[in-house]
Amino acid sequence: MSTAQNARDLFRDLTGGAPAGLWSAPGRVNLIGEHTDYNDGFVLPFAIDHRTHVALGLREDGRIRVVSTFDPVPVEVDLADLDALFPTRRDEVVEWARYPLGVGWALSTVANTADVPRFPGVDIAIASDVPVGAGLSSSAAIEGATASALDDVWGLRLSRVDLAQAGRRAENEAVGAPTGIMDQMASMLGKSDAGIFLDCRTLDTEVVDLGFAAAGLEVLVIDTGVKHAHSTGGYGERRAACERGAEIMGVAALRDLSVADLDRARSLMDDVTFRRVRHVVTENQRVLDTVATLRREGPRAIGGLLDASHVSMRDDFEISVPELDLAVDTARAAGAIGARMTGGGFGGAAIALIERDAVAHISHTVTDAFADAGFAAPHVFTVHPSAGASRDA
Ligand code: ADP
Ligand code: MG
């Protein structure tokens, strides 16, 4: 059964009726540009053909109720109470519900209106086929779908960029995960067979033709099943190292450095901070090179940039894990054009750009290698660059 239908069914279970509409937003794969977003840098993600669906209906009493196939216990609060809950009392809300409720809260501030408490209440049923915690941004998908639905039924008429910002605010402040804006922008702005080249400082975007379909290429996702947790641990530590590096170099953000500045950086900071800085600076350059290479030479020419990105994350930023390294090395040895871990790291998924007729061979080879290494079986599947958030019914 389709995920949209699951959302509809869940809505009926919750309310006994049919929803006023259906909305959806995709997860994303970041083709290249990892940990550059919060350094004001460049990224090149694409929206994928896995989506989170929201079935929404209005209610009379000014309350917001959310339920998800992820956790079928509904959570319900007064719209008027959202402002008191977030961010200070967010612990009172079960974590998954902070995403959709946080979006409702954030829309009030992005919309720059005090009207939200007077908006109609809503029932929201959520179903998704975006794998959770795999680095494919199920979080941006739930935010994007919820934001699109609320924007419509509340008549806010916000831009897609504003909706992305509301999603980010929900994630940062209502959930408490210190992430950048990339995922939400990709989920809101995605286009078929195209990437979203995003300048995270200005939020300028360009749609960049990937040409994978025309070239007969596939993107293989190898979900290692190793779970990461954004709200704790290494992610925040990496952000802190980047801020330290920028401060030492006297720039607002690492985006303001170029590869030519790295010699000076090495002489000014400890080795660990330097390697964190070097990853971000070289990764930014790789994003620019990838966009230029796609335009000049087409997608088969970007393999080396994907490979180099992985090495930089493994050795300089130190956010890979043995499962991700094995996925990347095996895919490459089995004929991938290029491969890298994708997402925040410490688990999640790797991607490999491969010929269409190599999907079965490379999938099997990677799965076998995991078995040989004694790792849990990976979840291996293809994704296709797809359209961003939409109203579907
Ligand atoms: P990722 O975005 O890489 O999948 P995150 O840790 O950023 O991983 O976000 C995953 C969290 O988002 C889940 O643990 C859950 O709290 C929330 N979430 C994602 N999708 C759904 C969903 N369909 N229903 C409810 N909560 C969801
Ligand atoms: Mg996420």
Coordinates of C-alpha atoms and ligand atoms in Angstrom, one line a residue:
M1 CA 0.0 0.0 0.0
S2 CA 1.2 3.5 -0.7
T3 CA 2.6 5.7 2.0
A4 CA 0.0 8.4 1.1
Q5 CA -2.8 5.8 1.7
N6 CA -1.2 4.9 5.0
A7 CA -1.4 8.5 6.1
R8 CA -5.0 8.7 5.0
D9 CA -5.8 5.4 6.9
L10 CA -4.1 6.7 10.0
F11 CA -6.1 9.9 9.7
R12 CA -9.3 7.9 9.5
D13 CA -8.3 5.8 12.5
L14 CA -7.7 9.0 14.5
T15 CA -10.7 11.1 13.5
G16 CA -13.2 8.7 11.8
G17 CA -13.2 11.0 8.8
A18 CA -11.4 12.0 5.6
P19 CA -8.6 14.6 5.7
A20 CA -9.0 18.1 4.1
G21 CA -5.8 17.4 2.1
L22 CA -2.6 15.5 1.6
W23 CA 0.9 16.9 1.5
S24 CA 4.3 15.3 1.2
A25 CA 8.0 16.2 1.3
P26 CA 11.0 14.0 0.4
G27 CA 14.1 13.0 2.2
R28 CA 17.4 13.9 0.5
V29 CA 20.7 12.6 -0.4
N30 CA 23.6 15.0 -0.2
L31 CA 25.6 14.4 -3.4
I32 CA 28.6 16.4 -2.0
G33 CA 29.3 19.1 0.5
E34 CA 29.3 17.6 4.0
H35 CA 29.5 19.7 7.2
T36 CA 29.9 22.8 5.0
D37 CA 26.3 24.0 5.6
Y38 CA 26.9 25.4 9.1
N39 CA 30.2 26.9 7.9
D40 CA 28.2 29.2 5.6
G41 CA 29.5 27.1 2.7
F42 CA 28.2 25.2 -0.4
V43 CA 26.3 22.0 -0.7
L44 CA 24.8 20.0 -3.5
P45 CA 21.9 17.8 -2.2
F46 CA 19.0 16.3 -4.2
A47 CA 15.5 15.3 -3.0
I48 CA 14.8 11.6 -3.3
D49 CA 11.9 9.4 -4.3
H50 CA 11.2 8.5 -0.6
R51 CA 8.6 10.8 1.0
T52 CA 6.8 11.7 4.2
H53 CA 3.1 12.1 3.8
V54 CA 0.8 14.3 5.9
A55 CA -3.0 13.9 6.0
L56 CA -4.4 17.0 7.7
G57 CA -7.9 18.0 8.8
L58 CA -9.1 21.1 10.5
R59 CA -10.7 21.1 13.9
E60 CA -12.8 23.7 15.8
D61 CA -11.1 23.9 19.1
G62 CA -7.7 25.4 18.4
R63 CA -5.8 22.3 19.3
I64 CA -3.1 20.5 17.3
R65 CA -3.0 16.7 17.4
V66 CA -0.3 14.7 15.7
V67 CA 0.0 10.9 15.2
S68 CA 2.5 8.9 13.1
T69 CA 2.9 5.4 12.0
F70 CA 6.3 5.8 13.6
D71 CA 4.6 6.0 17.0
P72 CA 0.8 5.6 17.0
V73 CA 0.2 7.3 20.3
P74 CA -1.3 10.7 19.4
V75 CA 0.1 13.9 21.0
E76 CA -2.2 16.8 21.5
V77 CA -1.7 20.3 22.7
D78 CA -3.4 23.7 22.5
L79 CA -1.9 25.9 19.7
A80 CA -1.9 28.7 22.3
D81 CA 0.5 26.6 24.4
L82 CA 3.1 26.0 21.7
D83 CA 4.9 29.2 22.6
A84 CA 5.3 28.2 26.2
L85 CA 6.5 24.7 25.3
F86 CA 9.2 25.6 22.8
P87 CA 12.0 25.8 23.3
T88 CA 12.2 25.8 27.1
R89 CA 9.8 23.0 28.0
R90 CA 10.3 20.8 25.0
D91 CA 11.3 17.9 27.2
E92 CA 7.6 17.6 28.0
V93 CA 6.9 16.5 24.4
V94 CA 7.9 13.1 23.2
E95 CA 10.8 13.6 20.8
W96 CA 9.2 12.7 17.5
A97 CA 6.3 15.0 18.1
R98 CA 8.6 17.9 18.6
Y99 CA 9.2 17.9 14.8
P100 CA 5.6 18.5 13.7
L101 CA 4.6 20.6 16.7
G102 CA 7.9 22.5 16.5
V103 CA 7.0 23.4 12.9
G104 CA 3.7 24.7 14.0
W105 CA 5.4 26.8 16.6
A106 CA 8.2 28.0 14.2
L107 CA 5.7 29.0 11.5
S108 CA 4.3 31.5 13.9
T109 CA 7.7 33.3 14.2
V110 CA 8.7 32.9 10.5
A111 CA 5.3 34.3 9.5
N112 CA 6.0 37.1 11.9
T113 CA 2.5 37.0 13.3
A114 CA 1.0 36.6 16.7
D115 CA -2.0 35.0 15.0
V116 CA -1.1 31.3 15.4
P117 CA -3.1 30.9 18.7
R118 CA -6.1 32.0 16.7
F119 CA -5.5 29.7 13.7
P120 CA -7.8 26.7 13.2
G121 CA -6.7 23.6 15.1
V122 CA -5.5 20.7 13.1
D123 CA -5.3 16.9 13.2
I124 CA -2.2 15.6 11.4
A125 CA -1.5 12.0 10.5
I126 CA 2.0 11.2 9.3
A127 CA 3.3 8.2 7.3
S128 CA 6.7 7.9 5.7
D129 CA 8.9 5.7 3.6
V130 CA 12.0 7.7 4.3
P131 CA 14.3 5.5 6.4
V132 CA 14.8 7.1 9.9
G133 CA 18.3 7.9 11.1
A134 CA 19.9 6.6 7.9
G135 CA 21.3 10.0 6.9
L136 CA 18.5 10.5 4.3
S137 CA 16.9 13.3 6.4
S138 CA 13.6 11.8 7.5
S139 CA 13.6 14.9 9.8
A140 CA 13.5 17.4 6.9
A141 CA 10.8 15.3 5.3
I142 CA 8.5 15.4 8.3
E143 CA 9.2 19.1 8.7
G144 CA 8.7 19.9 5.1
A145 CA 5.4 18.0 4.8
T146 CA 4.1 19.5 8.0
A147 CA 5.2 23.0 7.0
S148 CA 3.6 22.8 3.6
A149 CA 0.3 21.5 5.0
L150 CA 0.1 24.2 7.7
D151 CA 1.2 26.9 5.3
D152 CA -1.8 26.0 3.1
V153 CA -4.5 25.5 5.6
W154 CA -3.5 28.5 7.7
G155 CA -3.2 30.7 4.5
L156 CA 0.3 31.9 5.3
R157 CA 1.5 31.9 1.7
L158 CA 5.2 31.7 2.8
S159 CA 7.9 31.0 0.3
R160 CA 9.6 27.7 0.1
V161 CA 12.7 29.2 1.6
D162 CA 10.6 30.5 4.5
L163 CA 9.1 27.0 5.0
A164 CA 12.6 25.5 5.0
Q165 CA 13.7 28.0 7.6
A166 CA 10.7 27.1 9.8
G167 CA 11.7 23.5 9.5
R168 CA 15.2 24.3 10.6
R169 CA 14.0 26.4 13.5
A170 CA 11.9 23.5 14.6
E171 CA 14.8 21.1 14.4
N172 CA 17.3 23.5 16.2
E173 CA 15.0 24.9 18.9
A174 CA 12.0 22.6 19.3
V175 CA 14.0 19.3 18.9
G176 CA 17.3 20.6 20.0
A177 CA 19.4 19.3 17.2
P178 CA 22.0 21.8 16.0
T179 CA 21.7 21.2 12.2
G180 CA 22.1 23.5 9.2
I181 CA 19.6 24.5 6.6
M182 CA 20.6 22.1 3.8
D183 CA 18.2 19.3 4.4
Q184 CA 15.1 21.5 4.5
M185 CA 16.1 23.4 1.4
A186 CA 16.6 20.2 -0.5
S187 CA 13.3 18.8 0.6
M188 CA 11.4 22.0 -0.3
L189 CA 13.2 22.8 -3.5
G190 CA 14.1 19.5 -5.1
K191 CA 13.5 18.9 -8.9
S192 CA 13.5 15.8 -11.0
D193 CA 17.0 14.6 -12.0
A194 CA 18.5 17.7 -10.6
G195 CA 20.6 18.8 -7.6
I196 CA 20.1 22.0 -5.5
F197 CA 23.3 23.9 -5.4
L198 CA 22.9 26.0 -2.3
D199 CA 25.0 28.8 -0.9
C200 CA 24.3 28.4 2.8
R201 CA 25.3 31.9 3.6
T202 CA 23.0 33.7 1.2
L203 CA 20.5 30.9 0.7
D204 CA 20.8 31.5 -3.0
T205 CA 20.0 28.3 -4.9
E206 CA 20.6 27.1 -8.4
V207 CA 19.0 24.0 -9.9
V208 CA 21.9 21.9 -11.4
D209 CA 21.1 19.2 -13.9
L210 CA 22.6 16.0 -12.7
G211 CA 21.8 14.1 -15.9
F212 CA 22.0 10.7 -14.2
A213 CA 18.9 9.3 -15.9
A214 CA 20.0 10.4 -19.4
A215 CA 23.5 9.0 -18.8
G216 CA 22.2 5.6 -17.6
L217 CA 23.5 6.1 -14.1
E218 CA 22.0 5.2 -10.7
V219 CA 22.7 6.3 -7.2
L220 CA 23.0 3.4 -4.9
V221 CA 22.3 4.0 -1.2
I222 CA 24.0 1.7 1.2
D223 CA 22.3 2.2 4.6
T224 CA 24.6 0.6 7.1
G225 CA 22.0 0.5 9.8
V226 CA 24.4 2.1 12.2
K227 CA 22.4 4.8 14.0
H228 CA 23.6 8.3 14.5
A229 CA 22.1 10.7 17.0
H230 CA 22.3 14.4 16.0
S231 CA 21.3 15.8 19.3
T232 CA 24.3 14.3 21.1
G233 CA 28.0 13.7 20.7
G234 CA 30.3 14.2 17.7
Y235 CA 28.3 16.5 15.6
G236 CA 28.3 19.3 18.1
E237 CA 32.0 18.7 18.7
R238 CA 32.8 19.1 15.0
R239 CA 30.8 22.3 14.9
A240 CA 32.8 23.7 17.8
A241 CA 36.1 22.8 16.1
C242 CA 35.0 24.7 13.0
E243 CA 34.0 27.8 15.0
R244 CA 37.4 27.6 16.8
G245 CA 39.2 27.4 13.5
A246 CA 37.3 30.3 12.0
E247 CA 38.1 32.4 15.1
I248 CA 41.8 31.6 15.0
M249 CA 41.9 32.6 11.3
G250 CA 39.9 35.8 12.0
V251 CA 37.1 35.0 9.6
A252 CA 33.3 34.9 10.2
A253 CA 33.0 31.4 8.9
L254 CA 35.2 28.8 7.3
R255 CA 33.5 29.6 4.0
D256 CA 35.7 32.7 4.0
L257 CA 38.9 30.6 3.6
S258 CA 40.2 29.0 0.4
V259 CA 42.6 26.2 -0.2
A260 CA 45.4 28.7 -0.5
D261 CA 44.9 29.7 3.2
L262 CA 45.5 26.2 4.5
D263 CA 49.3 26.6 5.0
R264 CA 48.7 29.5 7.3
A265 CA 46.0 27.7 9.1
R266 CA 48.3 24.8 9.8
S267 CA 50.8 27.1 11.4
L268 CA 48.3 28.7 13.7
M269 CA 46.3 25.8 15.2
D270 CA 46.6 22.3 16.7
D271 CA 46.6 19.4 14.4
V272 CA 43.0 18.2 15.1
T273 CA 41.5 21.7 14.6
F274 CA 43.6 22.1 11.4
R275 CA 42.3 18.8 10.0
R276 CA 38.7 19.8 10.7
V277 CA 39.3 23.1 8.9
R278 CA 41.0 21.4 6.0
H279 CA 38.0 19.1 5.5
V280 CA 35.6 22.0 5.3
V281 CA 37.8 24.2 3.1
T282 CA 38.6 21.4 0.6
E283 CA 35.0 20.1 0.7
N284 CA 33.7 23.6 -0.2
Q285 CA 36.0 23.6 -3.2
R286 CA 34.9 20.1 -4.2
V287 CA 31.3 21.3 -4.3
L288 CA 32.2 24.1 -6.7
D289 CA 34.3 21.7 -8.7
T290 CA 31.4 19.2 -8.9
V291 CA 29.0 21.8 -10.2
A292 CA 31.5 23.0 -12.8
T293 CA 32.3 19.4 -13.8
L294 CA 28.6 18.4 -14.1
R295 CA 28.1 21.3 -16.4
R296 CA 31.2 20.9 -18.5
E297 CA 31.7 17.2 -18.7
G298 CA 28.6 15.4 -17.3
P299 CA 28.0 13.1 -14.4
R300 CA 30.6 10.4 -15.2
A301 CA 33.3 12.9 -14.5
I302 CA 32.5 13.6 -10.9
G303 CA 33.6 10.2 -9.5
G304 CA 37.0 11.4 -8.3
L305 CA 35.4 14.3 -6.4
L306 CA 33.1 11.9 -4.6
D307 CA 36.0 9.6 -3.7
A308 CA 38.1 12.5 -2.4
S309 CA 35.2 13.8 -0.3
H310 CA 35.0 10.4 1.5
V311 CA 38.7 10.3 2.2
S312 CA 38.5 13.8 3.7
M313 CA 35.6 12.8 6.0
R314 CA 37.4 9.6 7.0
D315 CA 40.8 11.0 7.7
D316 CA 40.4 14.8 8.4
F317 CA 36.9 15.2 9.8
E318 CA 36.9 11.7 11.3
I319 CA 33.2 11.1 11.0
S320 CA 33.2 7.8 9.2
V321 CA 32.8 4.4 10.8
P322 CA 34.1 1.0 9.6
E323 CA 30.8 0.0 8.0
L324 CA 30.8 3.2 5.9
D325 CA 34.4 2.7 4.8
L326 CA 33.7 -0.9 3.8
A327 CA 30.6 0.2 1.8
V328 CA 32.6 2.9 0.0
D329 CA 35.7 0.8 -0.7
T330 CA 33.7 -2.3 -1.8
A331 CA 31.4 -0.3 -4.1
R332 CA 34.4 1.4 -5.7
A333 CA 36.3 -1.9 -6.1
A334 CA 33.2 -3.4 -7.7
G335 CA 33.1 -0.7 -10.4
A336 CA 31.4 2.4 -8.9
I337 CA 32.2 5.7 -10.6
G338 CA 32.6 7.3 -7.2
A339 CA 31.4 6.7 -3.7
R340 CA 31.3 8.5 -0.3
M341 CA 29.5 8.4 3.0
T342 CA 26.6 10.9 3.0
G343 CA 24.9 12.8 5.8
G344 CA 26.3 13.9 9.2
G345 CA 28.4 10.8 9.8
F346 CA 28.9 8.4 12.7
G347 CA 26.7 5.9 10.9
G348 CA 23.9 6.2 8.4
A349 CA 24.4 5.7 4.7
A350 CA 27.0 5.8 1.9
I351 CA 26.2 6.5 -1.7
A352 CA 27.8 5.2 -4.9
L353 CA 27.3 6.6 -8.4
I354 CA 27.1 3.5 -10.6
E355 CA 26.2 2.3 -14.1
R356 CA 22.6 1.2 -14.3
D357 CA 23.5 -2.3 -15.3
A358 CA 25.8 -2.7 -12.3
V359 CA 23.1 -2.3 -9.7
A360 CA 22.7 -6.0 -8.9
H361 CA 26.4 -6.8 -9.0
I362 CA 27.5 -3.9 -6.8
S363 CA 24.6 -4.5 -4.3
H364 CA 25.4 -8.1 -3.9
T365 CA 29.2 -7.5 -3.6
V366 CA 28.6 -4.9 -0.9
T367 CA 26.1 -7.2 1.0
D368 CA 28.6 -10.1 0.8
A369 CA 31.4 -7.9 2.1
F370 CA 29.3 -6.9 5.1
A371 CA 28.6 -10.5 5.9
D372 CA 32.3 -11.4 5.6
A373 CA 33.2 -8.6 8.0
G374 CA 30.6 -9.8 10.5
F375 CA 28.6 -6.6 10.1
A376 CA 24.8 -6.5 10.1
A377 CA 23.3 -6.7 6.6
P378 CA 23.1 -3.3 5.0
H379 CA 19.9 -2.0 3.3
V380 CA 20.9 -1.4 -0.3
F381 CA 18.6 0.5 -2.7
T382 CA 18.6 3.1 -5.5
V383 CA 17.3 6.6 -5.2
H384 CA 16.3 9.0 -7.9
P385 CA 16.6 12.8 -7.8
S386 CA 13.0 13.9 -7.4
A387 CA 10.6 16.8 -6.9
G388 CA 10.4 18.7 -3.5
A389 CA 7.5 19.2 -1.2
S390 CA 4.0 19.2 -2.8
R391 CA 0.3 19.2 -2.1
D392 CA -0.9 15.9 -3.5
A393 CA -4.6 16.0 -2.9
Ligands
ADP1 P1 17.5 11.5 9.8 O1 17.0 12.9 9.5 O2 18.8 11.3 9.2 O3 16.6 10.4 9.4 P2 17.3 12.5 12.5 O4 17.8 12.0 13.8 O5 17.7 13.8 12.1 O6 17.7 11.4 11.4 O7 15.7 12.5 12.5 C1 15.0 11.3 12.9 C2 13.9 11.6 13.9 O8 12.9 12.4 13.2 C3 13.2 10.4 14.3 O9 13.9 9.8 15.4 C4 11.9 10.9 14.8 O10 12.0 11.5 16.0 C5 11.6 12.0 13.7 N1 10.9 11.4 12.5 C6 11.3 11.3 11.3 N2 10.4 10.7 10.5 C7 9.3 10.6 11.3 C8 7.9 10.1 11.1 N3 7.5 9.7 9.9 N4 7.1 10.1 12.1 C9 7.5 10.6 13.3 N5 8.7 11.0 13.6 C10 9.6 11.1 12.6
MG2 MG 17.9 14.7 10.2

